[in-house]
Coordinates of N, CA and C and ligand atoms in Angstrom, one line a residue:
X1 N 4.8 -27.0 99.3 CA 4.3 -26.1 100.3 C 4.4 -24.6 99.8
X2 N 3.3 -23.8 99.9 CA 3.4 -22.4 99.4 C 4.4 -21.7 100.3
X3 N 5.1 -20.7 99.7 CA 6.0 -19.8 100.5 C 5.2 -18.9 101.4
X4 N 5.8 -18.7 102.6 CA 5.1 -17.8 103.5 C 6.2 -17.3 104.5
X5 N 5.9 -16.2 105.1 CA 6.8 -15.6 106.1 C 6.1 -15.4 107.4
X6 N 6.7 -16.1 108.4 CA 6.1 -16.1 109.7 C 6.4 -14.7 110.4
X7 N 5.5 -14.3 111.3 CA 5.7 -13.0 112.0 C 7.0 -13.2 112.9
X8 N 7.7 -12.1 113.1 CA 8.9 -12.0 113.9 C 10.1 -12.7 113.2
X9 N 10.0 -13.1 112.0 CA 11.2 -13.6 111.3 C 12.2 -12.5 111.2
X10 N 13.5 -12.9 111.3 CA 14.6 -11.9 111.1 C 14.9 -11.7 109.7
X11 N 14.7 -10.5 109.2 CA 14.9 -10.2 107.7 C 16.1 -9.2 107.6
X12 N 16.8 -9.3 106.5 CA 17.7 -8.3 106.1 C 17.1 -7.4 105.0
X13 N 17.1 -6.1 105.3 CA 16.6 -5.1 104.3 C 17.8 -4.8 103.4
X14 N 17.8 -5.4 102.2 CA 19.0 -5.3 101.3 C 19.1 -4.0 100.5
X15 N 19.3 -2.9 101.3 CA 19.4 -1.6 100.6 C 20.5 -0.8 101.3
X16 N 21.2 0.1 100.5 CA 22.1 1.0 101.1 C 21.6 2.4 101.0
X17 N 20.4 2.6 100.6 CA 19.8 3.9 100.5 C 19.0 4.2 101.8
X18 N 19.4 5.2 102.6 CA 18.8 5.5 103.9 C 17.3 5.8 103.8
X19 N 17.0 6.6 102.8 CA 15.5 7.0 102.6 C 14.7 5.7 102.4
X20 N 15.1 4.9 101.5 CA 14.4 3.6 101.3 C 14.4 2.7 102.5
X21 N 15.5 2.6 103.2 CA 15.6 1.8 104.4 C 14.6 2.2 105.4
X22 N 14.5 3.5 105.6 CA 13.5 4.1 106.5 C 12.1 3.7 106.1
X23 N 11.7 3.9 104.8 CA 10.4 3.5 104.4 C 10.1 2.0 104.5
X24 N 11.1 1.2 104.1 CA 10.9 -0.2 104.3 C 10.7 -0.6 105.7
X25 N 11.5 0.0 106.6 CA 11.4 -0.4 108.0 C 10.0 0.0 108.5
X26 N 9.5 1.2 108.1 CA 8.1 1.6 108.5 C 7.0 0.6 108.0
X27 N 7.2 0.1 106.7 CA 6.3 -0.8 106.2 C 6.3 -2.2 106.9
X28 N 7.5 -2.6 107.3 CA 7.7 -3.9 107.9 C 7.5 -3.9 109.4
X29 N 7.5 -2.7 110.0 CA 7.5 -2.5 111.5 C 6.5 -3.3 112.2
X30 N 6.9 -3.8 113.3 CA 6.0 -4.6 114.2 C 5.7 -6.0 113.7
X31 N 6.2 -6.3 112.5 CA 5.8 -7.6 111.9 C 7.1 -8.5 111.9
X32 N 8.2 -7.9 111.6 CA 9.5 -8.6 111.5 C 10.6 -7.9 112.2
X33 N 11.6 -8.7 112.5 CA 12.8 -8.1 113.1 C 13.7 -7.8 111.9
X34 N 14.0 -6.5 111.7 CA 14.7 -6.1 110.4 C 16.1 -5.6 110.8
X35 N 17.1 -6.1 110.1 CA 18.5 -5.6 110.1 C 18.8 -5.1 108.7
X36 N 19.6 -4.1 108.6 CA 19.9 -3.5 107.3 C 21.2 -4.1 106.7
X37 N 21.3 -4.0 105.4 CA 22.5 -4.5 104.7 C 23.8 -3.8 105.3
X38 N 23.6 -2.5 105.6 CA 24.7 -1.7 106.1 C 25.1 -2.2 107.5
X39 N 24.2 -2.5 108.4 CA 24.5 -3.0 109.7 C 25.3 -4.3 109.6
X40 N 25.0 -5.1 108.6 CA 25.7 -6.4 108.4 C 27.0 -6.3 107.5
X41 N 27.3 -5.0 107.1 CA 28.5 -4.7 106.3 C 28.4 -5.5 105.0
X42 N 27.2 -5.7 104.4 CA 27.2 -6.4 103.1 C 27.6 -5.5 102.0
X43 N 28.3 -6.0 101.0 CA 28.7 -5.1 99.9 C 27.5 -4.6 99.1
X44 N 27.7 -3.4 98.5 CA 26.6 -2.9 97.6 C 26.8 -3.6 96.2
X45 N 25.8 -4.3 95.8 CA 25.9 -5.1 94.5 C 25.8 -4.2 93.3
X46 N 26.3 -4.6 92.2 CA 26.0 -3.9 90.9 C 24.5 -4.1 90.6
X47 N 24.0 -3.2 89.7 CA 22.6 -3.4 89.3 C 22.6 -3.5 87.7
X48 N 22.9 -4.6 87.2 CA 23.1 -4.7 85.7 C 21.9 -4.9 84.9
X49 N 20.7 -5.2 85.6 CA 19.5 -5.6 84.9 C 18.8 -4.4 84.2
X50 N 17.9 -4.7 83.3 CA 17.2 -3.6 82.6 C 15.8 -3.4 83.1
X51 N 15.4 -4.2 84.1 CA 14.1 -4.1 84.7 C 14.2 -3.9 86.2
X52 N 13.1 -3.3 86.8 CA 13.1 -3.2 88.3 C 13.1 -4.5 88.9
X53 N 12.2 -5.4 88.4 CA 12.2 -6.8 89.0 C 13.5 -7.5 88.9
X54 N 14.2 -7.4 87.8 CA 15.5 -8.1 87.6 C 16.5 -7.6 88.6
X55 N 16.5 -6.3 88.9 CA 17.5 -5.8 89.8 C 17.1 -6.1 91.3
X56 N 15.8 -6.1 91.6 CA 15.3 -6.4 92.9 C 15.7 -7.8 93.3
X57 N 15.4 -8.7 92.3 CA 15.7 -10.1 92.5 C 17.2 -10.3 92.8
X58 N 18.0 -9.7 92.0 CA 19.5 -9.8 92.1 C 20.0 -9.3 93.4
X59 N 19.4 -8.2 93.9 CA 19.9 -7.6 95.2 C 19.4 -8.5 96.4
X60 N 18.2 -9.0 96.3 CA 17.7 -9.9 97.4 C 18.5 -11.2 97.4
X61 N 18.7 -11.8 96.2 CA 19.5 -13.0 96.1 C 20.9 -12.8 96.7
X62 N 21.6 -11.8 96.3 CA 23.0 -11.5 96.8 C 23.0 -11.4 98.3
X63 N 22.1 -10.6 98.9 CA 22.1 -10.4 100.3 C 21.7 -11.7 101.1
X64 N 20.7 -12.4 100.6 CA 20.3 -13.6 101.3 C 21.5 -14.7 101.3
X65 N 22.1 -14.9 100.2 CA 23.1 -15.9 100.1 C 24.4 -15.4 100.9
X66 N 24.6 -14.1 101.0 CA 25.8 -13.6 101.7 C 25.6 -13.8 103.2
X67 N 24.4 -13.6 103.7 CA 24.3 -13.5 105.2 C 23.5 -14.6 105.8
X68 N 22.8 -15.4 104.9 CA 22.0 -16.5 105.5 C 20.7 -16.2 106.1
X69 N 20.3 -14.9 105.9 CA 18.9 -14.5 106.4 C 18.0 -14.3 105.2
X70 N 16.7 -14.4 105.4 CA 15.8 -14.1 104.3 C 15.9 -12.6 104.0
X71 N 16.0 -12.2 102.7 CA 16.3 -10.8 102.4 C 15.1 -10.2 101.6
X72 N 14.9 -8.9 101.9 CA 13.9 -8.1 101.1 C 14.7 -7.0 100.4
X73 N 14.5 -6.9 99.1 CA 15.2 -5.8 98.3 C 14.2 -5.0 97.6
X74 N 14.5 -3.8 97.3 CA 13.7 -2.8 96.6 C 14.5 -2.3 95.4
X75 N 13.9 -2.3 94.2 CA 14.5 -1.6 93.1 C 13.4 -0.7 92.6
X76 N 13.7 0.6 92.5 CA 12.6 1.6 92.2 C 13.2 2.7 91.4
X77 N 12.3 3.6 91.0 CA 12.7 4.8 90.2 C 11.6 5.6 89.7
X78 N 12.0 6.8 89.2 CA 11.0 7.7 88.6 C 11.1 7.5 87.1
X79 N 9.9 7.4 86.5 CA 9.8 7.2 85.0 C 9.0 8.4 84.5
X80 N 9.6 9.2 83.6 CA 9.0 10.4 83.1 C 8.5 10.1 81.6
X81 N 7.2 10.4 81.4 CA 6.6 10.0 80.1 C 7.3 10.8 79.0
X82 N 7.5 12.1 79.2 CA 8.1 12.9 78.2 C 9.6 12.6 77.9
X83 N 10.2 11.8 78.7 CA 11.6 11.3 78.5 C 11.6 9.8 78.2
X84 N 10.5 9.3 77.6 CA 10.5 7.9 77.3 C 10.8 7.0 78.4
X85 N 10.3 7.4 79.6 CA 10.4 6.5 80.8 C 11.7 6.7 81.6
X86 N 12.6 7.6 81.1 CA 13.9 7.9 81.9 C 13.5 8.7 83.1
X87 N 14.3 8.8 84.2 CA 15.5 8.0 84.4 C 15.3 6.5 84.7
X88 N 14.0 6.1 85.1 CA 13.7 4.7 85.2 C 14.7 3.9 86.1
X89 N 15.1 2.7 85.6 CA 16.0 1.9 86.4 C 17.3 2.6 86.7
X90 N 17.6 3.7 86.0 CA 18.9 4.4 86.3 C 18.7 5.6 87.2
X91 N 17.6 5.6 87.9 CA 17.3 6.8 88.7 C 18.3 7.2 89.7
X92 N 19.0 6.2 90.4 CA 19.9 6.6 91.5 C 21.1 7.3 91.0
X93 N 21.6 6.9 89.8 CA 22.9 7.5 89.3 C 22.7 8.3 88.0
X94 N 21.5 8.6 87.7 CA 21.2 9.2 86.4 C 21.9 10.6 86.2
X95 N 21.9 11.4 87.3 CA 22.5 12.7 87.2 C 24.0 12.7 87.6
X96 N 24.6 11.5 87.8 CA 26.0 11.4 88.1 C 26.2 10.5 89.3
X97 N 27.4 10.1 89.5 CA 27.7 9.1 90.6 C 27.6 9.7 92.0
X98 N 27.5 11.1 92.1 CA 27.5 11.6 93.4 C 26.1 11.6 94.0
X99 N 25.1 11.2 93.2 CA 23.7 11.1 93.7 C 23.2 12.4 94.3
X100 N 23.3 13.5 93.5 CA 22.8 14.8 94.0 C 21.5 15.0 93.4
X101 N 20.4 14.8 94.2 CA 19.1 14.9 93.6 C 18.5 16.3 93.3
X102 N 19.1 17.3 94.0 CA 18.8 18.7 93.5 C 19.2 18.8 92.0
X103 N 20.4 18.3 91.8 CA 20.9 18.3 90.4 C 20.1 17.4 89.5
X104 N 19.7 16.2 90.0 CA 18.9 15.3 89.1 C 17.6 15.9 88.8
X105 N 16.9 16.6 89.8 CA 15.6 17.1 89.5 C 15.7 18.3 88.5
X106 N 16.8 19.1 88.6 CA 17.0 20.2 87.7 C 17.2 19.6 86.3
X107 N 17.9 18.5 86.2 CA 18.2 17.8 84.9 C 17.0 17.3 84.3
X108 N 16.0 16.8 85.1 CA 14.7 16.3 84.5 C 14.1 17.5 83.8
X109 N 14.0 18.6 84.5 CA 13.4 19.8 83.9 C 14.1 20.3 82.7
X110 N 15.4 20.3 82.7 CA 16.2 20.7 81.6 C 16.0 19.8 80.4
X111 N 16.0 18.5 80.6 CA 15.8 17.5 79.5 C 14.4 17.7 78.9
X112 N 13.4 17.9 79.7 CA 12.0 18.1 79.2 C 12.0 19.4 78.3
X113 N 12.7 20.4 78.7 CA 12.8 21.6 77.9 C 13.5 21.3 76.6
X114 N 14.6 20.6 76.7 CA 15.4 20.3 75.5 C 14.6 19.5 74.4
X115 N 13.7 18.6 74.9 CA 12.9 17.8 73.9 C 11.6 18.5 73.6
X116 N 11.4 19.7 74.2 CA 10.2 20.6 74.0 C 9.0 19.8 74.3
X117 N 9.0 19.1 75.4 CA 7.8 18.3 75.8 C 7.0 19.1 76.8
X118 N 5.7 19.2 76.5 CA 4.8 19.8 77.5 C 4.1 18.8 78.4
X119 N 4.5 17.5 78.1 CA 4.0 16.4 78.8 C 4.6 16.4 80.2
X120 N 3.8 16.4 81.3 CA 4.4 16.4 82.6 C 4.0 15.1 83.4
X121 N 3.5 14.1 82.7 CA 3.1 12.9 83.4 C 4.3 12.1 83.8
X122 N 4.2 11.4 84.9 CA 5.3 10.6 85.4 C 4.8 9.5 86.3
X123 N 5.6 8.5 86.6 CA 5.2 7.5 87.6 C 6.4 7.0 88.4
X124 N 6.2 6.7 89.6 CA 7.2 6.0 90.4 C 6.9 4.5 90.3
X125 N 7.9 3.7 90.1 CA 7.7 2.2 90.1 C 8.6 1.6 91.1
X126 N 8.1 0.5 91.7 CA 8.9 -0.2 92.7 C 8.7 -1.7 92.6
X127 N 9.8 -2.4 92.5 CA 9.8 -3.9 92.6 C 10.3 -4.3 94.0
X128 N 9.6 -5.2 94.6 CA 10.1 -5.7 95.9 C 10.4 -7.2 95.7
X129 N 11.5 -7.7 96.1 CA 11.8 -9.1 96.0 C 12.2 -9.7 97.4
X130 N 11.7 -10.9 97.7 CA 12.1 -11.6 98.9 C 12.8 -12.8 98.5
X131 N 14.0 -13.1 99.0 CA 14.8 -14.3 98.6 C 15.1 -15.0 99.9
X132 N 15.0 -16.3 99.8 CA 15.5 -17.2 100.9 C 16.9 -17.6 100.5
X133 N 17.8 -17.8 101.6 CA 19.2 -18.1 101.3 C 19.3 -19.4 100.5
X134 N 19.9 -19.2 99.3 CA 20.1 -20.4 98.4 C 18.8 -21.1 98.1
X135 N 17.7 -20.3 98.1 CA 16.4 -20.9 97.9 C 15.6 -20.0 96.9
X136 N 14.3 -20.1 97.0 CA 13.4 -19.4 96.1 C 13.4 -17.9 96.3
X137 N 12.8 -17.3 95.3 CA 12.6 -15.8 95.4 C 11.2 -15.4 94.9
X138 N 10.6 -14.4 95.5 CA 9.3 -14.0 95.1 C 9.4 -12.5 94.8
X139 N 8.9 -12.0 93.7 CA 9.0 -10.6 93.3 C 7.6 -10.0 92.9
X140 N 7.4 -8.8 93.3 CA 6.1 -8.1 93.0 C 6.4 -6.7 92.6
X141 N 5.4 -6.0 92.0 CA 5.6 -4.6 91.6 C 4.5 -3.7 92.0
X142 N 4.8 -2.4 92.2 CA 3.8 -1.4 92.5 C 4.1 -0.1 91.7
X143 N 3.1 0.7 91.5 CA 3.3 1.9 90.8 C 2.3 3.0 91.2
X144 N 2.8 4.2 91.2 CA 1.9 5.4 91.5 C 2.1 6.4 90.4
X145 N 1.0 6.9 89.8 CA 1.0 7.8 88.7 C 0.9 9.2 89.2
X146 N 1.4 10.2 88.5 CA 1.3 11.6 88.9 C 1.8 12.5 87.9
X147 N 2.1 13.8 88.4 CA 2.5 14.9 87.5 C 3.7 15.5 88.1
X148 N 4.6 16.0 87.2 CA 5.8 16.6 87.7 C 5.6 18.1 87.9
X149 N 6.2 18.7 88.9 CA 6.1 20.2 89.1 C 7.5 20.7 89.4
X150 N 7.8 21.9 88.8 CA 9.1 22.6 89.0 C 8.8 24.0 89.5
X151 N 9.6 24.6 90.4 CA 10.7 24.0 91.1 C 10.3 23.0 92.1
X152 N 11.2 22.2 92.7 CA 10.9 21.2 93.7 C 10.3 21.9 94.9
X153 N 9.4 21.1 95.6 CA 8.7 21.6 96.8 C 8.8 20.6 97.9
X154 N 9.2 21.0 99.1 CA 9.2 20.1 100.3 C 10.5 19.4 100.6
X155 N 10.7 19.2 101.9 CA 12.0 18.6 102.2 C 11.8 17.2 103.0
X156 N 10.5 16.7 102.9 CA 10.3 15.4 103.4 C 10.6 14.3 102.4
X157 N 10.6 13.1 102.7 CA 10.9 12.0 101.7 C 12.3 12.0 101.3
X158 N 12.6 11.6 100.1 CA 14.0 11.5 99.6 C 13.9 11.5 98.1
X159 N 15.1 11.5 97.4 CA 15.2 11.4 96.0 C 14.4 12.4 95.2
X160 N 13.6 11.9 94.3 CA 12.8 12.8 93.4 C 11.4 13.3 94.0
X161 N 11.2 13.0 95.3 CA 9.9 13.3 95.9 C 9.5 14.7 95.8
X162 N 10.4 15.7 95.8 CA 9.9 17.1 95.8 C 9.3 17.6 94.4
X163 N 9.5 16.8 93.3 CA 8.9 17.2 92.1 C 7.7 16.4 91.6
X164 N 7.3 15.5 92.5 CA 6.2 14.5 92.1 C 4.9 14.7 92.9
X165 N 3.8 15.1 92.2 CA 2.5 15.2 92.8 C 1.7 14.0 92.3
X166 N 1.2 13.1 93.3 CA 0.4 12.0 92.9 C -0.9 12.4 92.3
X167 N -1.5 11.6 91.4 CA -2.8 12.0 90.8 C -3.8 12.2 91.9
X168 N -4.6 13.3 91.7 CA -5.6 13.6 92.7 C -5.2 14.4 93.8
X169 N -3.9 14.7 93.9 CA -3.4 15.5 95.1 C -2.9 16.8 94.6
X170 N -2.5 17.7 95.6 CA -1.9 19.0 95.3 C -0.6 19.2 95.9
X171 N -0.2 18.3 96.8 CA 1.1 18.4 97.5 C 2.1 17.4 96.8
X172 N 3.4 17.8 96.8 CA 4.4 16.8 96.3 C 4.6 15.7 97.4
X173 N 5.2 14.6 97.0 CA 5.6 13.6 98.0 C 6.6 14.2 99.0
X174 N 7.3 15.3 98.6 CA 8.2 15.9 99.5 C 7.6 16.8 100.5
X175 N 6.3 17.2 100.3 CA 5.5 18.0 101.2 C 4.6 17.2 102.1
X176 N 4.3 16.0 101.6 CA 3.2 15.2 102.3 C 3.8 14.6 103.6
X177 N 2.8 14.4 104.5 CA 3.1 13.6 105.7 C 3.6 12.2 105.3
X178 N 4.6 11.6 105.9 CA 5.1 10.3 105.5 C 3.9 9.3 105.5
X179 N 3.0 9.3 106.4 CA 1.9 8.4 106.5 C 1.0 8.5 105.2
X180 N 0.9 9.7 104.8 CA 0.0 10.0 103.6 C 0.8 9.4 102.3
X181 N 2.1 9.5 102.3 CA 2.8 8.9 101.2 C 2.7 7.4 101.2
X182 N 2.8 6.8 102.5 CA 2.7 5.4 102.6 C 1.3 4.8 102.2
X183 N 0.3 5.7 102.3 CA -1.0 5.2 101.9 C -1.2 4.9 100.4
X184 N -0.3 5.6 99.6 CA -0.5 5.5 98.2 C 0.7 5.2 97.3
X185 N 1.9 5.1 98.0 CA 3.1 5.1 97.2 C 3.3 3.8 96.4
X186 N 4.2 3.9 95.4 CA 4.6 2.7 94.7 C 5.1 1.6 95.6
X187 N 5.9 2.0 96.6 CA 6.5 1.1 97.5 C 5.4 0.4 98.4
X188 N 4.4 1.2 98.9 CA 3.3 0.7 99.7 C 2.5 -0.3 98.8
X189 N 2.3 0.1 97.5 CA 1.5 -0.8 96.7 C 2.2 -2.1 96.4
X190 N 3.5 -2.0 96.2 CA 4.2 -3.3 96.0 C 4.2 -4.1 97.3
X191 N 4.3 -3.4 98.5 CA 4.2 -4.1 99.7 C 2.9 -4.8 100.0
X192 N 1.8 -4.1 99.5 CA 0.5 -4.8 99.6 C 0.4 -6.1 98.8
X193 N 1.0 -6.0 97.6 CA 1.1 -7.2 96.8 C 1.9 -8.3 97.4
X194 N 3.0 -7.9 98.1 CA 3.8 -8.9 98.8 C 3.0 -9.5 100.0
X195 N 2.3 -8.6 100.7 CA 1.5 -9.2 101.8 C 0.5 -10.2 101.3
X196 N -0.1 -9.9 100.2 CA -1.1 -10.8 99.6 C -0.4 -12.1 99.2
X197 N 0.8 -12.1 98.8 CA 1.5 -13.2 98.3 C 2.1 -14.1 99.4
X198 N 2.6 -13.4 100.5 CA 3.4 -14.1 101.5 C 2.9 -14.1 102.9
X199 N 2.3 -13.0 103.4 CA 2.1 -12.9 104.8 C 0.8 -13.5 105.3
Ligands
ITT201 P1 19.8 0.3 96.9 O1 20.1 -0.3 95.5 O2 21.0 0.1 97.8 O3 18.5 -0.1 97.4 P2 19.6 2.8 95.4 O4 19.3 4.2 95.7 O5 20.8 2.5 94.5 O6 19.7 2.0 96.7 P3 17.8 2.1 93.2 O7 18.8 1.6 92.3 O8 16.5 1.2 93.3 O9 18.3 2.1 94.7 O10 17.4 3.6 92.9 C1 16.2 4.1 93.2 C2 16.3 5.6 93.1 O11 15.0 6.1 92.6 C3 16.5 6.3 94.4 O12 17.9 6.5 94.6 C4 15.7 7.5 94.3 O13 16.4 8.5 93.7 C5 14.5 7.1 93.3 N1 13.4 6.7 94.1 C6 12.9 5.5 94.4 N2 11.8 5.5 95.2 C7 11.6 6.8 95.5 C8 10.7 7.5 96.3 O14 9.8 6.9 97.0 N3 10.8 8.8 96.4 C9 11.7 9.5 95.7 N4 12.7 8.9 94.9 C10 12.6 7.6 94.8

């Protein structure tokens, strides 16, 4: 039987990142009953894999098996062309364990200057995985391409949003209305792939 997810199923959103949890809840809203990993006091797992899909699968698997609910996990990051795809899967802790994204964004600019790159292309990548407790797992990916701008602009969104302008736009993700980000973001594109696969 093909895998599918019935409406109103109770899901755990396997993330400890409040910005991501908010966006996932907005994408899942009205369709499922969502509880967060934090509300269930689930431990924050290690992310040892070298790919977004590998880490998303691992996080969804860990949460589903721990709490017995179907779990959805997101592994995502900013990939900078002039830095050979860094920070990539290491985006959350790239600038240090304290997750200071003002510092992380300044470090991206500094590293580009150090390698004397005039290249400002970048993309956000997102892998979403849905895992059934002790059962199968489905994973999909989405991506949005854009250009980096410095200094950072806007206080909406989270993480690296204030330095990223999606292709064809003139506002950063940090300046855009959340609904406008959801129309084109890496997370929304991964979610559309998930809808096609499961819903
Ligand atoms: P969980 O593993 O608990 O979900 P995390 O923050 O550790 O939280 P990741 O390892 O997937 O998650 O790191 C993703 C990082 O990439 C995140 O902390 C942001 O800095 C960045 N990122 C991902 N999506 C983003 C977005 O839409 N806007 C801005 N930054 C984003």
